Amino acid sequence: MIDPKINRRSLLARGALIGGFALTPQLALAAAGTDQRLVFIILRGAMDGLAAIPPIGDARLNQLRGGLAQPPEQFGAMLKLTSDFAAHPALKGFAGLFAAGEASVVHAIASPYRERSHFDAQNILETGGNAAYALKDGWLNRLLPLLPAAPPPVAIAATLPALLRGAAPTTNFAPSRLPDASASLKARVAALYENDALLHRLWSEAMATEMMAGTNDGGTGNPQDLATSAARLLADPAGPRIAVLDLGGWDTHAGQALRLGNQLRQLDGVITTLKTGLGPAWANTLVIAATEFGRTVAANGTGGTDHGTASAALLAGGQLKGGPAAGRVLGDWPGLSTLYEGRDLLPTTSLNSLFAGAAAGLFGLDPDLVTRRVFPAAPAPPLALIRA
């Protein structure tokens, strides 16, 4: 059951999503003003939140989805999270974190966007605006001037996502699939650039990033390798405090049962890889996985679902442990008796308010300030979800 004390009204009340944290002397960092870490995972293509975190025993879901209401046998049985919700069996690691108080779900959540274009919806997800292309910079970039000093955030991707674009310094890093260059070649390149201030700085930064990411063995570029790189960067005391991962493949119009199961298994592997790779830093980490919109409640004629509205956001990390959100499904669950436009899960919680509250709480910021500077049109940030 959704905690009655954390319903839509309280979720949208003023406050910090995570609460403030005082760093003890042994956790103080020389290279960064905070020990908190944020990993944002973009799930491109519209993840089916109803399949990832289904309501238990909902006759309406079974009626509209038919065979899609249950995962394929090879994935196993649904994993019970609460009396009212389960997790897809491919999310075994996430369900384990949920049981341990290191994961939670915010259901029936959506951006302000109410159409069904991937490109427009992804732009709004990343810019934090109310209309597609109304803002030119990403909401995470706008957040950076409010944060304690730290190395620039990094996107573990070949190109910088819109989420990080803007005036504040950011970077991207893509593990190479090519064989690693020899140490002697790298030394010769460094000597070649030594008298060029710009190229020398860029080369030195690239080599430092590669060393922290531990990818000089030739990464494969698959999501778990990317998560390994992100964890190594974030775990390093001199590394960044924010990382973005970009996972595609969630547009399941056809053959959804097997495809989505594999996607969720991949996401589960990313989250568990982050926990393992971060080591002690996991205790100071929040992971947010969010998508541009959900999918239709009813199955279509090709064994899939079409573009919808509300979905689910998955949260994980040591920062959840001991807090009011630990091991809970949050939000104002609308049920499936009334659907948005007669086809979609009804949105009841704002993605932007979740992001604002998460950022304010994780980094000890005034939630009103974050809302004004980063999400000026969003509702007030959610109530505290993590230990204060």
C-alpha positions as a Python dict, from the first residue, in 0.01 Angstrom:
ca = {
    (1, 'M'): (0, 0, 0),
    (2, 'I'): (118, 352, -75),
    (3, 'D'): (206, 516, 253),
    (4, 'P'): (-98, 731, 345),
    (5, 'K'): (133, 990, 497),
    (6, 'I'): (311, 1036, 164),
    (7, 'N'): (28, 1099, -78),
    (8, 'R'): (5, 1351, -357),
    (9, 'R'): (-59, 1642, -124),
    (10, 'S'): (242, 1570, 96),
    (11, 'L'): (459, 1471, -199),
    (12, 'L'): (408, 1814, -349),
    (13, 'A'): (445, 1996, -18),
    (14, 'R'): (746, 2215, 41),
    (15, 'G'): (1054, 2051, 176),
    (16, 'A'): (1369, 1867, 83),
    (17, 'L'): (1343, 1532, -89),
    (18, 'I'): (1647, 1397, 83),
    (19, 'G'): (1725, 1633, 367),
    (20, 'G'): (2050, 1793, 470),
    (21, 'F'): (2363, 1601, 564),
    (22, 'A'): (2658, 1725, 767),
    (23, 'L'): (2988, 1586, 643),
    (24, 'T'): (3210, 1445, 912),
    (25, 'P'): (3578, 1548, 900),
    (26, 'Q'): (3687, 1210, 764),
    (27, 'L'): (3455, 1254, 467),
    (28, 'A'): (3579, 1600, 375),
    (29, 'L'): (3719, 1617, 22),
    (30, 'A'): (4001, 1832, -104),
    (31, 'A'): (3877, 1840, -464),
    (32, 'A'): (3505, 1880, -405),
    (33, 'G'): (3284, 2071, -166),
    (34, 'T'): (3041, 1783, -125),
    (35, 'D'): (3061, 1408, -80),
    (36, 'Q'): (2712, 1352, -222),
    (37, 'R'): (2678, 1183, -560),
    (38, 'L'): (2395, 1197, -813),
    (39, 'V'): (2353, 955, -1102),
    (40, 'F'): (2078, 1039, -1350),
    (41, 'I'): (1974, 764, -1591),
    (42, 'I'): (1776, 873, -1896),
    (43, 'L'): (1551, 591, -2020),
    (44, 'R'): (1492, 695, -2381),
    (45, 'G'): (1194, 559, -2567),
    (46, 'A'): (925, 567, -2296),
    (47, 'M'): (956, 295, -2033),
    (48, 'D'): (635, 112, -1950),
    (49, 'G'): (598, 192, -1581),
    (50, 'L'): (297, -37, -1546),
    (51, 'A'): (506, -334, -1660),
    (52, 'A'): (812, -236, -1455),
    (53, 'I'): (616, -171, -1133),
    (54, 'P'): (267, -321, -1179),
    (55, 'P'): (-19, -293, -931),
    (56, 'I'): (-93, -628, -771),
    (57, 'G'): (-418, -801, -860),
    (58, 'D'): (-564, -521, -1072),
    (59, 'A'): (-838, -680, -1285),
    (60, 'R'): (-847, -378, -1515),
    (61, 'L'): (-478, -420, -1605),
    (62, 'N'): (-531, -788, -1679),
    (63, 'Q'): (-838, -708, -1888),
    (64, 'L'): (-668, -444, -2103),
    (65, 'R'): (-328, -609, -2135),
    (66, 'G'): (-413, -973, -2170),
    (67, 'G'): (-96, -1178, -2202),
    (68, 'L'): (122, -870, -2153),
    (69, 'A'): (0, -837, -1793),
    (70, 'Q'): (243, -1111, -1690),
    (71, 'P'): (613, -1138, -1781),
    (72, 'P'): (739, -1431, -1992),
    (73, 'E'): (802, -1746, -1790),
    (74, 'Q'): (1178, -1733, -1845),
    (75, 'F'): (1199, -1420, -1628),
    (76, 'G'): (1021, -1582, -1335),
    (77, 'A'): (743, -1457, -1112),
    (78, 'M'): (670, -1098, -1016),
    (79, 'L'): (865, -970, -714),
    (80, 'K'): (640, -832, -443),
    (81, 'L'): (746, -487, -322),
    (82, 'T'): (446, -385, -109),
    (83, 'S'): (96, -517, -55),
    (84, 'D'): (-16, -318, -361),
    (85, 'F'): (281, -322, -600),
    (86, 'A'): (532, -564, -747),
    (87, 'A'): (847, -533, -955),
    (88, 'H'): (907, -706, -1285),
    (89, 'P'): (1120, -1017, -1217),
    (90, 'A'): (1401, -871, -1429),
    (91, 'L'): (1442, -607, -1157),
    (92, 'K'): (1570, -858, -902),
    (93, 'G'): (1860, -642, -784),
    (94, 'F'): (1638, -335, -755),
    (95, 'A'): (1380, -535, -557),
    (96, 'G'): (1659, -642, -323),
    (97, 'L'): (1760, -281, -270),
    (98, 'F'): (1393, -191, -213),
    (99, 'A'): (1368, -455, 59),
    (100, 'A'): (1689, -322, 215),
    (101, 'G'): (1556, 34, 223),
    (102, 'E'): (1789, 154, -54),
    (103, 'A'): (1533, 198, -330),
    (104, 'S'): (1190, 346, -385),
    (105, 'V'): (945, 418, -665),
    (106, 'V'): (744, 727, -753),
    (107, 'H'): (450, 607, -962),
    (108, 'A'): (203, 782, -1193),
    (109, 'I'): (466, 1049, -1260),
    (110, 'A'): (504, 1265, -1571),
    (111, 'S'): (655, 1583, -1707),
    (112, 'P'): (423, 1871, -1807),
    (113, 'Y'): (418, 1732, -2163),
    (114, 'R'): (88, 1578, -2277),
    (115, 'E'): (154, 1488, -2639),
    (116, 'R'): (333, 1178, -2765),
    (117, 'S'): (645, 1283, -2955),
    (118, 'H'): (964, 1121, -2824),
    (119, 'F'): (1179, 1414, -2933),
    (120, 'D'): (962, 1682, -2775),
    (121, 'A'): (910, 1480, -2457),
    (122, 'Q'): (1280, 1405, -2416),
    (123, 'N'): (1362, 1773, -2462),
    (124, 'I'): (1121, 1865, -2183),
    (125, 'L'): (1254, 1586, -1961),
    (126, 'E'): (1608, 1720, -2002),
    (127, 'T'): (1546, 2095, -2003),
    (128, 'G'): (1284, 2097, -1729),
    (129, 'G'): (1060, 2327, -1929),
    (130, 'N'): (686, 2329, -1985),
    (131, 'A'): (707, 2320, -2364),
    (132, 'A'): (942, 2158, -2609),
    (133, 'Y'): (1248, 2369, -2697),
    (134, 'A'): (1129, 2659, -2481),
    (135, 'L'): (1456, 2638, -2285),
    (136, 'K'): (1800, 2611, -2440),
    (137, 'D'): (1990, 2464, -2146),
    (138, 'G'): (1945, 2151, -1937),
    (139, 'W'): (1801, 2163, -1587),
    (140, 'L'): (2103, 1984, -1444),
    (141, 'N'): (2329, 2250, -1597),
    (142, 'R'): (2118, 2526, -1441),
    (143, 'L'): (2153, 2352, -1106),
    (144, 'L'): (2534, 2355, -1108),
    (145, 'P'): (2591, 2718, -1001),
    (146, 'L'): (2394, 2641, -684),
    (147, 'L'): (2611, 2345, -585),
    (148, 'P'): (2933, 2329, -383),
    (149, 'A'): (3250, 2338, -593),
    (150, 'A'): (3328, 2008, -761),
    (151, 'P'): (3477, 1876, -1086),
    (152, 'P'): (3237, 1914, -1382),
    (153, 'P'): (2959, 1656, -1416),
    (154, 'V'): (3020, 1386, -1673),
    (155, 'A'): (2789, 1214, -1920),
    (156, 'I'): (2908, 863, -1994),
    (157, 'A'): (2808, 899, -2358),
    (158, 'A'): (2953, 980, -2697),
    (159, 'T'): (2770, 1315, -2707),
    (160, 'L'): (2666, 1555, -2432),
    (161, 'P'): (2293, 1515, -2359),
    (162, 'A'): (2071, 1823, -2344),
    (163, 'L'): (2037, 1764, -1968),
    (164, 'L'): (2394, 1889, -1917),
    (165, 'R'): (2417, 2154, -2188),
    (166, 'G'): (2442, 2518, -2087),
    (167, 'A'): (2674, 2782, -1949),
    (168, 'A'): (2822, 2579, -1663),
    (169, 'P'): (3118, 2351, -1746),
    (170, 'T'): (3029, 1986, -1812),
    (171, 'T'): (3191, 1705, -2004),
    (172, 'N'): (3119, 1370, -2163),
    (173, 'F'): (3325, 1056, -2178),
    (174, 'A'): (3267, 749, -2394),
    (175, 'P'): (3475, 438, -2330),
    (176, 'S'): (3652, 339, -2650),
    (177, 'R'): (3584, 8, -2824),
    (178, 'L'): (3925, 26, -2986),
    (179, 'P'): (4238, -138, -2846),
    (180, 'D'): (4415, 82, -2594),
    (181, 'A'): (4695, 301, -2722),
    (182, 'S'): (5037, 219, -2582),
    (183, 'A'): (5179, 420, -2295),
    (184, 'S'): (5467, 533, -2516),
    (185, 'L'): (5225, 669, -2779),
    (186, 'K'): (5034, 862, -2512),
    (187, 'A'): (5360, 1005, -2383),
    (188, 'R'): (5454, 1120, -2733),
    (189, 'V'): (5115, 1286, -2781),
    (190, 'A'): (5150, 1461, -2446),
    (191, 'A'): (5494, 1591, -2550),
    (192, 'L'): (5352, 1707, -2884),
    (193, 'Y'): (5083, 1912, -2707),
    (194, 'E'): (5310, 2043, -2433),
    (195, 'N'): (5355, 2391, -2583),
    (196, 'D'): (4988, 2435, -2675),
    (197, 'A'): (4803, 2555, -2365),
    (198, 'L'): (4456, 2449, -2483),
    (199, 'L'): (4544, 2110, -2630),
    (200, 'H'): (4774, 2028, -2340),
    (201, 'R'): (4497, 2098, -2091),
    (202, 'L'): (4238, 1899, -2289),
    (203, 'W'): (4476, 1604, -2332),
    (204, 'S'): (4568, 1606, -1964),
    (205, 'E'): (4203, 1613, -1862),
    (206, 'A'): (4124, 1328, -2100),
    (207, 'M'): (4404, 1114, -1961),
    (208, 'A'): (4299, 1190, -1603),
    (209, 'T'): (3938, 1096, -1683),
    (210, 'E'): (4048, 774, -1851),
    (211, 'M'): (4257, 682, -1549),
    (212, 'M'): (3974, 745, -1304),
    (213, 'A'): (3724, 560, -1522),
    (214, 'G'): (3958, 265, -1556),
    (215, 'T'): (3869, 216, -1924),
    (216, 'N'): (4218, 193, -2069),
    (217, 'D'): (4153, -176, -2133),
    (218, 'G'): (3914, -101, -2418),
    (219, 'G'): (3552, -73, -2298),
    (220, 'T'): (3275, -249, -2485),
    (221, 'G'): (3029, 38, -2453),
    (222, 'N'): (2745, -179, -2318),
    (223, 'P'): (2536, -28, -2036),
    (224, 'Q'): (2701, -219, -1753),
    (225, 'D'): (3045, -114, -1879),
    (226, 'L'): (2921, 245, -1887),
    (227, 'A'): (2795, 206, -1531),
    (228, 'T'): (3135, 69, -1428),
    (229, 'S'): (3301, 377, -1579),
    (230, 'A'): (3057, 610, -1404),
    (231, 'A'): (3113, 438, -1070),
    (232, 'R'): (3492, 459, -1099),
    (233, 'L'): (3475, 827, -1180),
    (234, 'L'): (3234, 907, -898),
    (235, 'A'): (3417, 695, -641),
    (236, 'D'): (3744, 877, -699),
    (237, 'P'): (3797, 1155, -440),
    (238, 'A'): (3913, 1385, -720),
    (239, 'G'): (3633, 1283, -955),
    (240, 'P'): (3298, 1439, -1044),
    (241, 'R'): (2997, 1424, -815),
    (242, 'I'): (2733, 1397, -1090),
    (243, 'A'): (2712, 1148, -1376),
    (244, 'V'): (2453, 1095, -1649),
    (245, 'L'): (2388, 764, -1823),
    (246, 'D'): (2182, 744, -2141),
    (247, 'L'): (1997, 416, -2203),
    (248, 'G'): (1788, 374, -2518),
    (249, 'G'): (1563, 98, -2644),
    (250, 'W'): (1245, 151, -2438),
    (251, 'D'): (1004, 210, -2730),
    (252, 'T'): (822, -124, -2715),
    (253, 'H'): (549, -99, -2979),
    (254, 'A'): (587, -465, -3076),
    (255, 'G'): (704, -781, -2902),
    (256, 'Q'): (717, -596, -2572),
    (257, 'A'): (720, -889, -2330),
    (258, 'L'): (1066, -1019, -2416),
    (259, 'R'): (1215, -685, -2523),
    (260, 'L'): (1108, -501, -2210),
    (261, 'G'): (1223, -784, -1987),
    (262, 'N'): (1569, -763, -2141),
    (263, 'Q'): (1571, -383, -2107),
    (264, 'L'): (1473, -403, -1740),
    (265, 'R'): (1736, -668, -1675),
    (266, 'Q'): (1990, -434, -1832),
    (267, 'L'): (1875, -143, -1615),
    (268, 'D'): (1887, -366, -1309),
    (269, 'G'): (2245, -457, -1397),
    (270, 'V'): (2336, -90, -1431),
    (271, 'I'): (2201, -7, -1085),
    (272, 'T'): (2368, -304, -915),
    (273, 'T'): (2694, -228, -1099),
    (274, 'L'): (2681, 128, -969),
    (275, 'K'): (2634, 3, -613),
    (276, 'T'): (2924, -239, -642),
    (277, 'G'): (3156, 4, -818),
    (278, 'L'): (3089, 297, -588),
    (279, 'G'): (3178, 97, -281),
    (280, 'P'): (3161, 315, 33),
    (281, 'A'): (3051, 614, -181),
    (282, 'W'): (2719, 434, -244),
    (283, 'A'): (2612, 551, 102),
    (284, 'N'): (2626, 910, -28),
    (285, 'T'): (2464, 840, -364),
    (286, 'L'): (2120, 890, -517),
    (287, 'V'): (2032, 728, -850),
    (288, 'I'): (1731, 853, -1045),
    (289, 'A'): (1605, 663, -1350),
    (290, 'A'): (1334, 847, -1544),
    (291, 'T'): (1174, 833, -1887),
    (292, 'E'): (1002, 1086, -2115),
    (293, 'F'): (651, 939, -2084),
    (294, 'G'): (475, 612, -2017),
    (295, 'R'): (283, 375, -2241),
    (296, 'T'): (-80, 288, -2301),
    (297, 'V'): (-255, 70, -2049),
    (298, 'A'): (-402, -149, -2322),
    (299, 'A'): (-190, -370, -2543),
    (300, 'N'): (-191, -303, -2916),
    (301, 'G'): (-229, -556, -3195),
    (302, 'T'): (142, -633, -3225),
    (303, 'G'): (214, -752, -2874),
    (304, 'G'): (327, -412, -2754),
    (305, 'T'): (203, -83, -2612),
    (306, 'D'): (192, 263, -2765),
    (307, 'H'): (297, 608, -2645),
    (308, 'G'): (125, 705, -2321),
    (309, 'T'): (152, 962, -2042),
    (310, 'A'): (243, 869, -1683),
    (311, 'S'): (516, 620, -1597),
    (312, 'A'): (727, 537, -1292),
    (313, 'A'): (1057, 684, -1171),
    (314, 'L'): (1297, 449, -995),
    (315, 'L'): (1517, 579, -713),
    (316, 'A'): (1808, 394, -556),
    (317, 'G'): (2110, 467, -340),
    (318, 'G'): (2244, 466, 9),
    (319, 'Q'): (2097, 812, 67),
    (320, 'L'): (1751, 658, 79),
    (321, 'K'): (1834, 422, 364),
    (322, 'G'): (1674, 517, 691),
    (323, 'G'): (1454, 784, 537),
    (324, 'P'): (1076, 805, 505),
    (325, 'A'): (1085, 688, 142),
    (326, 'A'): (1297, 379, 205),
    (327, 'G'): (1129, 75, 52),
    (328, 'R'): (808, 253, -48),
    (329, 'V'): (603, 320, -359),
    (330, 'L'): (520, 690, -344),
    (331, 'G'): (272, 917, -511),
    (332, 'D'): (-105, 946, -539),
    (333, 'W'): (-194, 620, -717),
    (334, 'P'): (-491, 701, -947),
    (335, 'G'): (-587, 341, -1020),
    (336, 'L'): (-690, 223, -1364),
    (337, 'S'): (-1065, 279, -1351),
    (338, 'T'): (-1018, 631, -1491),
    (339, 'L'): (-754, 671, -1761),
    (340, 'Y'): (-602, 986, -1907),
    (341, 'E'): (-775, 1047, -2242),
    (342, 'G'): (-927, 704, -2201),
    (343, 'R'): (-599, 522, -2266),
    (344, 'D'): (-311, 617, -2033),
    (345, 'L'): (-215, 596, -1669),
    (346, 'L'): (-332, 926, -1518),
    (347, 'P'): (-40, 1150, -1412),
    (348, 'T'): (-62, 1270, -1052),
    (349, 'T'): (297, 1369, -967),
    (350, 'S'): (531, 1613, -1140),
    (351, 'L'): (870, 1487, -1260),
    (352, 'N'): (1009, 1838, -1230),
    (353, 'S'): (903, 1864, -866),
    (354, 'L'): (1069, 1530, -798),
    (355, 'F'): (1392, 1647, -960),
    (356, 'A'): (1383, 1979, -772),
    (357, 'G'): (1325, 1812, -439),
    (358, 'A'): (1590, 1547, -504),
    (359, 'A'): (1853, 1805, -594),
    (360, 'A'): (1768, 2030, -299),
    (361, 'G'): (1771, 1749, -48),
    (362, 'L'): (2078, 1567, -176),
    (363, 'F'): (2298, 1877, -186),
    (364, 'G'): (2150, 2060, 113),
    (365, 'L'): (1992, 2345, -85),
    (366, 'D'): (1685, 2557, -20),
    (367, 'P'): (1408, 2381, -219),
    (368, 'D'): (1242, 2716, -296),
    (369, 'L'): (1569, 2844, -445),
    (370, 'V'): (1607, 2533, -661),
    (371, 'T'): (1251, 2566, -784),
    (372, 'R'): (1293, 2934, -870),
    (373, 'R'): (1631, 2897, -1041),
    (374, 'V'): (1596, 2557, -1205),
    (375, 'F'): (1225, 2472, -1239),
    (376, 'P'): (1041, 2805, -1220),
    (377, 'A'): (710, 2659, -1342),
    (378, 'A'): (717, 2338, -1137),
    (379, 'P'): (503, 2268, -830),
    (380, 'A'): (673, 2292, -493),
    (381, 'P'): (933, 2019, -430),
    (382, 'P'): (830, 1697, -258),
    (383, 'L'): (845, 1628, 112),
    (384, 'A'): (1156, 1466, 253),
    (385, 'L'): (1200, 1113, 122),
    (386, 'I'): (1536, 1035, 282),
    (387, 'R'): (1677, 1058, 632),
    (388, 'A'): (1732, 1411, 753),
}
